[in-house]
Coordinates of C-alpha atoms in Angstrom, one line a residue:
M14 CA 25.0 -10.8 6.7
G15 CA 27.2 -7.7 7.1
A16 CA 26.6 -4.0 7.1
L17 CA 24.4 -2.7 4.4
T18 CA 26.3 -0.4 2.0
G19 CA 26.4 0.9 -1.5
T20 CA 23.4 2.0 -3.6
I21 CA 20.2 0.1 -4.3
R22 CA 16.9 0.8 -6.0
V23 CA 13.7 -1.1 -4.7
P24 CA 10.9 -1.9 -7.1
G25 CA 8.1 0.5 -8.1
D26 CA 5.4 1.9 -5.8
K27 CA 2.6 -0.6 -5.5
S28 CA -0.2 1.9 -5.1
I29 CA 0.9 3.9 -8.1
S30 CA 1.5 0.7 -10.2
H31 CA -2.2 -0.4 -9.5
R32 CA -3.5 3.0 -10.4
S33 CA -1.4 3.5 -13.5
L34 CA -2.9 0.3 -15.0
M35 CA -6.5 1.1 -13.9
F36 CA -6.5 4.7 -15.2
G37 CA -4.7 3.6 -18.5
A38 CA -7.4 1.0 -19.0
L39 CA -10.0 3.9 -18.7
A40 CA -8.2 6.2 -21.2
I41 CA -8.4 6.1 -25.0
G42 CA -5.2 5.4 -26.6
E43 CA -1.8 4.0 -25.3
T44 CA -0.5 4.7 -21.7
K45 CA 3.2 3.9 -21.3
I46 CA 4.4 2.8 -17.9
S47 CA 7.9 2.3 -16.7
G48 CA 9.1 1.1 -13.3
L49 CA 5.9 -1.0 -12.8
L50 CA 6.0 -3.3 -9.8
E51 CA 5.7 -6.8 -11.2
G52 CA 4.6 -8.5 -8.0
H53 CA 1.5 -10.8 -7.8
D54 CA -0.8 -8.1 -6.5
V55 CA -0.2 -5.8 -9.5
I56 CA -0.4 -8.7 -12.0
A57 CA -3.9 -9.6 -10.5
T58 CA -5.0 -6.0 -11.4
A59 CA -3.6 -6.3 -14.9
D60 CA -5.3 -9.6 -15.4
A61 CA -8.6 -8.4 -14.2
L62 CA -8.4 -5.3 -16.5
R63 CA -7.7 -7.6 -19.5
A64 CA -10.6 -9.6 -18.6
M65 CA -12.8 -6.4 -18.8
G66 CA -11.5 -5.5 -22.3
A67 CA -8.2 -3.5 -21.8
T68 CA -5.1 -4.5 -23.9
I69 CA -2.2 -4.8 -21.5
T70 CA 1.2 -5.8 -22.7
R71 CA 4.6 -6.3 -20.9
K72 CA 7.4 -4.9 -23.2
A73 CA 10.4 -5.5 -21.0
E74 CA 11.2 -5.7 -17.2
G75 CA 8.9 -2.8 -15.6
E76 CA 7.9 -1.6 -19.1
W77 CA 4.2 -2.0 -19.9
S78 CA 1.7 -0.7 -22.4
V79 CA -1.9 -0.2 -21.8
Y80 CA -4.6 0.5 -24.6
G81 CA -7.7 1.6 -22.8
V82 CA -11.4 1.1 -23.4
G83 CA -12.5 4.6 -22.3
V84 CA -14.5 5.6 -19.2
G85 CA -17.7 3.6 -19.4
G86 CA -16.3 1.0 -21.8
L87 CA -15.4 -1.9 -19.4
L88 CA -16.8 -5.2 -20.7
Q89 CA -18.6 -8.1 -18.8
P90 CA -15.8 -10.4 -17.8
T91 CA -16.4 -14.1 -18.7
Q92 CA -15.0 -15.6 -15.6
A93 CA -14.3 -14.7 -12.0
L94 CA -11.7 -12.1 -11.2
D95 CA -9.1 -13.7 -9.1
M96 CA -7.5 -11.0 -6.8
G97 CA -5.1 -13.3 -5.1
N98 CA -3.9 -11.5 -1.9
S99 CA -4.6 -7.9 -3.1
G100 CA -7.1 -5.8 -1.1
T101 CA -6.2 -2.7 -3.2
S102 CA -7.0 -4.5 -6.4
T103 CA -10.3 -5.7 -5.1
R104 CA -11.6 -2.5 -3.6
L105 CA -10.6 -0.2 -6.4
L106 CA -11.9 -2.6 -9.1
M107 CA -15.2 -2.8 -7.3
G108 CA -15.3 1.0 -7.7
L109 CA -14.8 0.8 -11.4
V110 CA -17.4 -2.0 -11.8
A111 CA -20.0 -0.1 -9.7
S112 CA -20.8 2.4 -12.5
H113 CA -20.7 0.0 -15.4
A114 CA -23.8 -2.1 -16.4
I115 CA -21.7 -5.4 -15.8
T116 CA -21.6 -8.1 -13.3
A117 CA -18.2 -9.3 -11.9
T118 CA -17.4 -12.0 -9.3
F119 CA -14.4 -11.3 -7.1
I120 CA -12.5 -14.1 -5.6
G121 CA -9.1 -14.3 -3.7
D122 CA -6.9 -16.3 -1.5
A123 CA -7.7 -17.4 2.0
S124 CA -6.0 -14.3 3.5
L125 CA -7.9 -11.8 1.2
S126 CA -11.2 -13.8 1.7
G127 CA -11.0 -12.8 5.4
R128 CA -10.7 -9.1 4.9
P129 CA -13.6 -6.7 5.2
M130 CA -15.2 -5.4 2.0
G131 CA -18.3 -3.9 3.7
R132 CA -16.6 -0.5 4.0
V133 CA -16.5 -0.3 0.2
M134 CA -19.9 -1.9 -0.4
E135 CA -21.6 0.7 1.7
P136 CA -20.9 3.7 -0.5
L137 CA -20.9 1.8 -3.9
G138 CA -24.4 0.5 -2.8
Q139 CA -25.5 4.1 -2.3
M140 CA -24.4 4.7 -5.9
G141 CA -26.5 1.9 -7.2
A142 CA -24.3 -1.1 -7.1
S143 CA -25.8 -4.4 -5.9
F144 CA -24.0 -7.3 -4.3
Q145 CA -24.8 -11.0 -4.0
P146 CA -22.5 -12.7 -1.5
S147 CA -21.7 -16.3 -1.7
A148 CA -22.5 -18.8 1.1
A149 CA -18.7 -18.8 1.9
S150 CA -18.6 -15.0 2.3
N151 CA -19.0 -14.6 6.1
G152 CA -22.4 -13.0 6.0
G153 CA -21.8 -10.9 2.9
G154 CA -18.8 -8.7 4.0
T155 CA -16.0 -10.6 2.4
L156 CA -15.0 -12.6 -0.7
P157 CA -16.2 -14.5 -2.7
L158 CA -18.6 -11.8 -3.9
M159 CA -20.7 -11.1 -7.0
M160 CA -21.5 -7.4 -7.7
T161 CA -23.6 -5.8 -10.4
G162 CA -22.9 -2.2 -11.4
L163 CA -25.5 0.5 -12.4
Q164 CA -25.2 2.7 -15.4
P165 CA -25.8 5.5 -15.0
A166 CA -24.9 5.3 -11.3
V167 CA -26.0 7.8 -8.7
P168 CA -23.6 10.6 -7.6
I169 CA -23.3 10.8 -3.8
E170 CA -21.6 12.8 -1.1
Y171 CA -19.8 10.4 1.2
R172 CA -18.0 11.0 4.4
L173 CA -15.3 8.3 5.2
P174 CA -16.1 6.7 8.5
V175 CA -12.5 5.3 8.7
A176 CA -9.3 6.7 7.2
S177 CA -8.9 4.5 4.0
A178 CA -7.3 5.5 0.7
Q179 CA -8.9 2.4 -0.8
V180 CA -12.4 3.4 0.1
K181 CA -11.9 6.9 -1.1
S182 CA -10.4 5.8 -4.3
A183 CA -13.2 3.3 -5.0
V184 CA -15.9 6.0 -4.6
L185 CA -13.9 8.4 -6.9
L186 CA -13.4 5.7 -9.5
A187 CA -17.1 5.0 -9.5
G188 CA -17.7 8.7 -9.9
L189 CA -15.6 8.9 -13.1
N190 CA -18.5 7.2 -15.0
T191 CA -21.3 8.8 -12.8
P192 CA -23.1 11.8 -14.4
G193 CA -22.8 14.9 -12.0
M194 CA -20.6 15.5 -9.1
T195 CA -19.4 12.7 -6.7
T196 CA -18.0 14.1 -3.4
V197 CA -15.9 12.4 -0.8
I198 CA -15.2 14.0 2.6
E199 CA -12.0 12.9 4.2
P200 CA -11.8 13.8 8.0
V201 CA -8.2 12.3 8.1
P202 CA -5.9 12.7 5.1
T203 CA -4.8 9.4 3.5
R204 CA -2.5 8.8 0.6
D205 CA -3.6 10.9 -2.4
H206 CA -2.1 9.0 -5.4
S207 CA -5.6 8.6 -6.8
E208 CA -6.2 12.4 -6.8
R209 CA -2.9 13.3 -8.2
M210 CA -2.9 10.7 -11.0
L211 CA -6.7 11.3 -11.9
K212 CA -5.8 15.0 -12.5
G213 CA -2.9 13.9 -14.6
F214 CA -5.1 11.8 -16.8
G215 CA -7.4 14.7 -17.2
A216 CA -10.3 14.1 -14.8
D217 CA -12.1 17.1 -13.5
L218 CA -11.2 16.7 -9.9
T219 CA -10.8 19.3 -7.1
V220 CA -9.5 19.1 -3.6
E221 CA -10.3 21.7 -0.9
E222 CA -9.5 22.0 2.8
E223 CA -12.5 23.0 5.0
T224 CA -12.2 23.1 8.7
G225 CA -9.5 20.6 8.8
E226 CA -11.2 18.1 6.4
R227 CA -10.4 17.4 2.8
I228 CA -13.4 17.7 0.3
I229 CA -12.6 15.9 -2.9
R230 CA -15.0 16.4 -5.8
I231 CA -14.9 14.5 -9.2
R232 CA -17.2 15.3 -12.1
G233 CA -18.5 12.2 -13.9
D234 CA -18.8 11.3 -17.6
A235 CA -15.0 12.0 -17.6
E236 CA -12.7 11.5 -20.6
L237 CA -9.2 10.4 -19.7
S238 CA -6.1 11.0 -21.8
P239 CA -3.4 8.4 -22.1
Q240 CA -0.1 9.3 -20.2
T241 CA 3.5 8.3 -19.9
I242 CA 4.1 7.3 -16.3
I243 CA 7.4 6.7 -14.5
V244 CA 6.6 4.9 -11.3
P245 CA 8.8 6.0 -8.4
S246 CA 10.3 3.4 -6.0
D247 CA 7.9 2.1 -3.3
P248 CA 8.4 3.9 0.1
S249 CA 6.7 0.8 1.8
S250 CA 9.4 -1.5 0.2
A251 CA 12.2 1.0 1.0
A252 CA 11.2 0.9 4.6
F253 CA 12.6 -2.5 5.3
F254 CA 16.0 -1.3 4.0
I255 CA 15.8 1.9 5.9
V256 CA 15.3 0.2 9.1
A257 CA 17.9 -2.4 8.4
A258 CA 20.6 0.2 7.6
L259 CA 19.7 2.1 10.8
L260 CA 20.0 -1.0 12.9
V261 CA 23.0 -2.9 11.4
E262 CA 26.3 -1.6 12.7
G263 CA 28.5 0.0 10.0
S264 CA 25.7 0.5 7.5
D265 CA 25.8 3.4 5.0
L266 CA 23.2 2.8 2.4
T267 CA 21.8 5.0 -0.4
I268 CA 18.2 4.0 -1.7
E269 CA 17.4 5.7 -5.1
N270 CA 14.3 7.4 -6.4
V271 CA 12.0 6.8 -3.3
G272 CA 8.5 8.3 -3.5
L273 CA 8.1 10.8 -0.7
N274 CA 4.5 11.7 -1.1
T275 CA 3.6 13.5 2.2
T276 CA 0.7 11.0 2.7
R277 CA 3.2 8.2 2.7
A278 CA 6.3 9.5 4.4
G279 CA 5.4 9.1 7.9
L280 CA 8.0 6.4 8.7
I281 CA 10.9 8.6 7.8
T282 CA 9.5 11.4 10.1
V283 CA 9.1 8.9 13.0
L284 CA 12.6 7.4 12.5
Q285 CA 14.2 10.8 12.4
Q286 CA 12.4 11.6 15.7
M287 CA 14.0 8.5 17.2
G288 CA 17.5 9.6 16.1
G289 CA 17.8 7.9 12.8
R290 CA 20.2 9.5 10.3
I291 CA 18.3 9.6 7.1
D292 CA 19.3 12.3 4.6
L293 CA 17.1 13.2 1.6
L294 CA 19.3 13.7 -1.5
N295 CA 18.5 15.1 -5.0
E296 CA 14.8 16.0 -4.1
R297 CA 12.7 16.3 -7.3
E298 CA 9.3 15.7 -8.8
V299 CA 8.5 12.9 -11.2
G300 CA 5.0 12.5 -12.8
G301 CA 3.5 14.7 -10.1
E302 CA 5.1 12.7 -7.2
P303 CA 7.9 14.0 -5.0
V304 CA 10.9 11.7 -5.0
A305 CA 14.4 11.7 -3.6
D306 CA 17.4 9.5 -2.9
L307 CA 17.7 8.4 0.7
R308 CA 21.1 8.1 2.5
V309 CA 20.6 6.0 5.6
R310 CA 23.4 5.4 8.3
H311 CA 23.6 3.2 11.3
S312 CA 22.1 5.1 14.2
A313 CA 21.4 4.7 17.9
L314 CA 17.6 5.0 18.2
T315 CA 15.6 6.1 21.2
G316 CA 12.0 5.1 21.9
I317 CA 9.3 7.7 21.5
K318 CA 5.6 8.0 21.8
V319 CA 4.3 7.9 18.1
D320 CA 1.6 10.5 17.4
P321 CA -1.3 8.6 16.2
A322 CA -2.2 11.3 13.8
I323 CA 0.7 10.1 11.7
A324 CA -0.7 6.6 11.4
P325 CA -2.5 6.9 8.0
S326 CA 0.8 8.1 6.4
M327 CA 2.7 5.0 7.4
I328 CA 0.0 2.4 8.1
D329 CA 1.8 -0.4 6.1
E330 CA 5.3 0.5 7.8
F331 CA 4.3 -0.2 11.4
P332 CA 5.4 -3.8 11.4
V333 CA 9.0 -2.8 10.5
L334 CA 8.8 0.2 12.8
F335 CA 8.1 -2.3 15.6
V336 CA 11.4 -4.1 14.8
A337 CA 13.3 -0.7 15.0
A338 CA 11.6 0.0 18.4
S339 CA 12.7 -3.4 19.7
L340 CA 16.4 -2.3 19.5
A341 CA 15.8 1.4 20.4
K342 CA 16.8 2.8 23.8
G343 CA 13.8 3.0 26.1
R344 CA 10.1 2.6 25.5
T345 CA 8.2 3.1 22.1
V346 CA 4.5 3.6 22.5
T347 CA 2.0 3.3 19.5
S348 CA -1.8 3.8 19.5
G349 CA -4.7 4.5 17.1
L350 CA -3.8 1.4 14.9
D351 CA -7.1 -0.4 14.8
E352 CA -6.7 -0.5 11.1
L353 CA -3.8 -2.9 11.5
R354 CA -6.1 -5.6 12.7
V355 CA -7.8 -6.0 9.3
K356 CA -4.8 -5.9 7.0
E357 CA -3.6 -9.2 5.4
S358 CA -3.4 -10.5 8.9
D359 CA -4.0 -8.9 12.4
R360 CA -0.6 -7.1 12.2
L361 CA -0.7 -6.0 15.9
S362 CA -1.1 -9.5 17.3
A363 CA 1.1 -11.1 14.6
M364 CA 4.0 -8.7 15.3
A365 CA 3.6 -8.9 19.0
A366 CA 3.8 -12.7 18.9
A367 CA 6.7 -12.7 16.4
L368 CA 8.9 -10.2 18.2
T369 CA 8.2 -11.9 21.6
L370 CA 9.3 -15.1 20.1
A371 CA 12.5 -13.4 18.9
G372 CA 13.3 -12.1 22.4
A373 CA 11.8 -8.5 22.2
K374 CA 9.7 -7.1 25.2
V375 CA 6.4 -6.3 23.7
E376 CA 2.9 -5.5 25.2
E377 CA -0.2 -5.5 23.0
S378 CA -3.0 -3.0 23.7
E379 CA -6.4 -2.7 22.0
D380 CA -5.1 -0.3 19.4
G381 CA -1.3 -0.5 19.4
L382 CA 2.0 -2.0 20.8
V383 CA 4.2 -0.9 23.7
I384 CA 7.8 -2.0 23.1
D385 CA 10.7 -1.7 25.5
G386 CA 13.9 -1.8 23.4
T387 CA 17.3 -3.3 24.0
G388 CA 19.2 -0.1 23.6
G389 CA 21.1 -1.5 20.5
E390 CA 21.8 -5.1 21.9
L391 CA 21.0 -7.9 19.4
L392 CA 17.7 -9.8 19.9
R393 CA 17.9 -13.5 20.9
G394 CA 16.4 -14.9 17.7
T395 CA 13.9 -17.5 17.3
A396 CA 14.0 -21.3 18.2
A397 CA 10.9 -22.1 16.3
P398 CA 9.4 -20.5 13.0
V399 CA 7.5 -17.2 13.3
T400 CA 4.0 -17.5 12.1
T401 CA 3.4 -15.0 9.2
H402 CA -0.2 -15.7 8.6
L403 CA 0.5 -15.5 4.8
D404 CA 1.3 -11.7 5.3
H405 CA 4.2 -10.5 3.2
R406 CA 4.9 -7.5 5.5
I407 CA 5.2 -9.8 8.7
A408 CA 7.7 -12.0 6.7
M409 CA 9.9 -9.2 5.6
S410 CA 9.9 -7.4 8.9
M411 CA 11.0 -10.5 10.6
A412 CA 13.6 -11.0 8.1
I413 CA 15.0 -7.6 9.1
A414 CA 14.7 -8.7 12.8
G415 CA 16.8 -11.7 11.8
L416 CA 19.7 -9.4 10.8
V417 CA 19.9 -7.9 14.3
S418 CA 19.6 -11.2 16.3
T419 CA 22.0 -13.7 17.6
N420 CA 20.5 -16.9 16.5
G421 CA 18.7 -15.5 13.5
V422 CA 14.9 -15.5 12.9
E423 CA 13.1 -18.3 10.9
V424 CA 9.7 -17.6 9.3
D425 CA 7.1 -20.3 8.3
D426 CA 6.6 -19.1 4.8
T427 CA 8.5 -16.6 2.6
R428 CA 6.3 -17.1 -0.6
P429 CA 3.9 -14.2 0.3
I430 CA 6.8 -11.7 -0.1
S431 CA 6.4 -12.0 -3.9
T432 CA 3.0 -10.3 -3.6
S433 CA 4.7 -7.0 -3.1
F434 CA 8.5 -7.4 -3.4
P435 CA 9.6 -10.4 -5.6
I436 CA 13.4 -9.5 -5.4
F437 CA 13.5 -8.6 -1.6
E438 CA 15.7 -11.4 -0.6
E439 CA 18.1 -11.0 -3.5
L440 CA 18.3 -7.2 -2.8
L441 CA 19.0 -7.6 0.8
A442 CA 21.8 -10.0 0.0
S443 CA 23.4 -7.6 -2.5
A444 CA 23.2 -4.7 0.0
S445 CA 24.7 -6.7 2.7
N446 CA 27.6 -7.6 0.5
G447 CA 28.2 -4.1 -0.3

């Protein structure tokens, strides 16, 4: 493939797509959504909400209509809710179920069934939800899992022990249908799509900063009003094309309508610190979310020590940052990335192994990677397939590594890419052909 040129638009933001369906399902009336990401993860959310009473219809590509049941109106599902590979769907929907008098069984694929759910079960249990793990659920902390909500649930004040937008959102969603005030204390800021969008739907939600912490309060027995939502392009999907354009000689690529929420834009900051030429054009706000068009040009990158404080704002982008670091001049050091060990795969060990196989110099530490870059020289490439562990971000990151390798990179399975980015390969081919 050649240089990446021209103008592209990546699919809609996955986090916002999930939430627009969920909040629409809790409003009374029709919520109209355009730009919805139609990957497997988001479809799993739509299917689960349908099973609990919402009417959700696809009108055209990316155009969806949701008729909600109202806060407190979710119905008992008649079968298990299959979450596929989606941790976001599972954890946020557990929050919704927690304050309804219904019982739901959550199941998922092999990868999702290995991911920890205890971090969500803890606060939801304090609110009154009960959990019945199956024999296959690893002592109760993973799927398959049956949960029963409590209505009315108990409002709580909960301090997040780990930086997790999913845990925060699960508690806030449970709080929607809980009389009184539910409070989440966030020592480290995480993506705030739930807070922005809940306010937009009419929830009584406040966010205050106190001694460096975010205090988020939501008043229960809420009434949500239907909205018209335009989903911005997903910065986590744009990340692969940003890195590809920085690394592939001769590239000059514009990526349209990318969401630049400050809790998500850490990768751009880090790549600019490394010398990446990324210009923000036509900055604007759409539906309460900041967006811009990104012009990205081939750049000589230099390794840096990445500030661990920025990790929550780019946690999903580290796999592809590791690829960029592999071709930078000098050493890149990352730390504070314990969360990467409990994603769809252990992304630290998976990327260390994959990049080493492709010829990069990588050392794995307990909470990060240390990478000595080639200074712009191409990687060797792989002689055997990279193990992706059914993780879409490993597969896509190594596809980008393949663009800057002599022999190419082979991955063992590209099918998981469709969970978040169904048109990834097609879009990559079109950008490379200018």
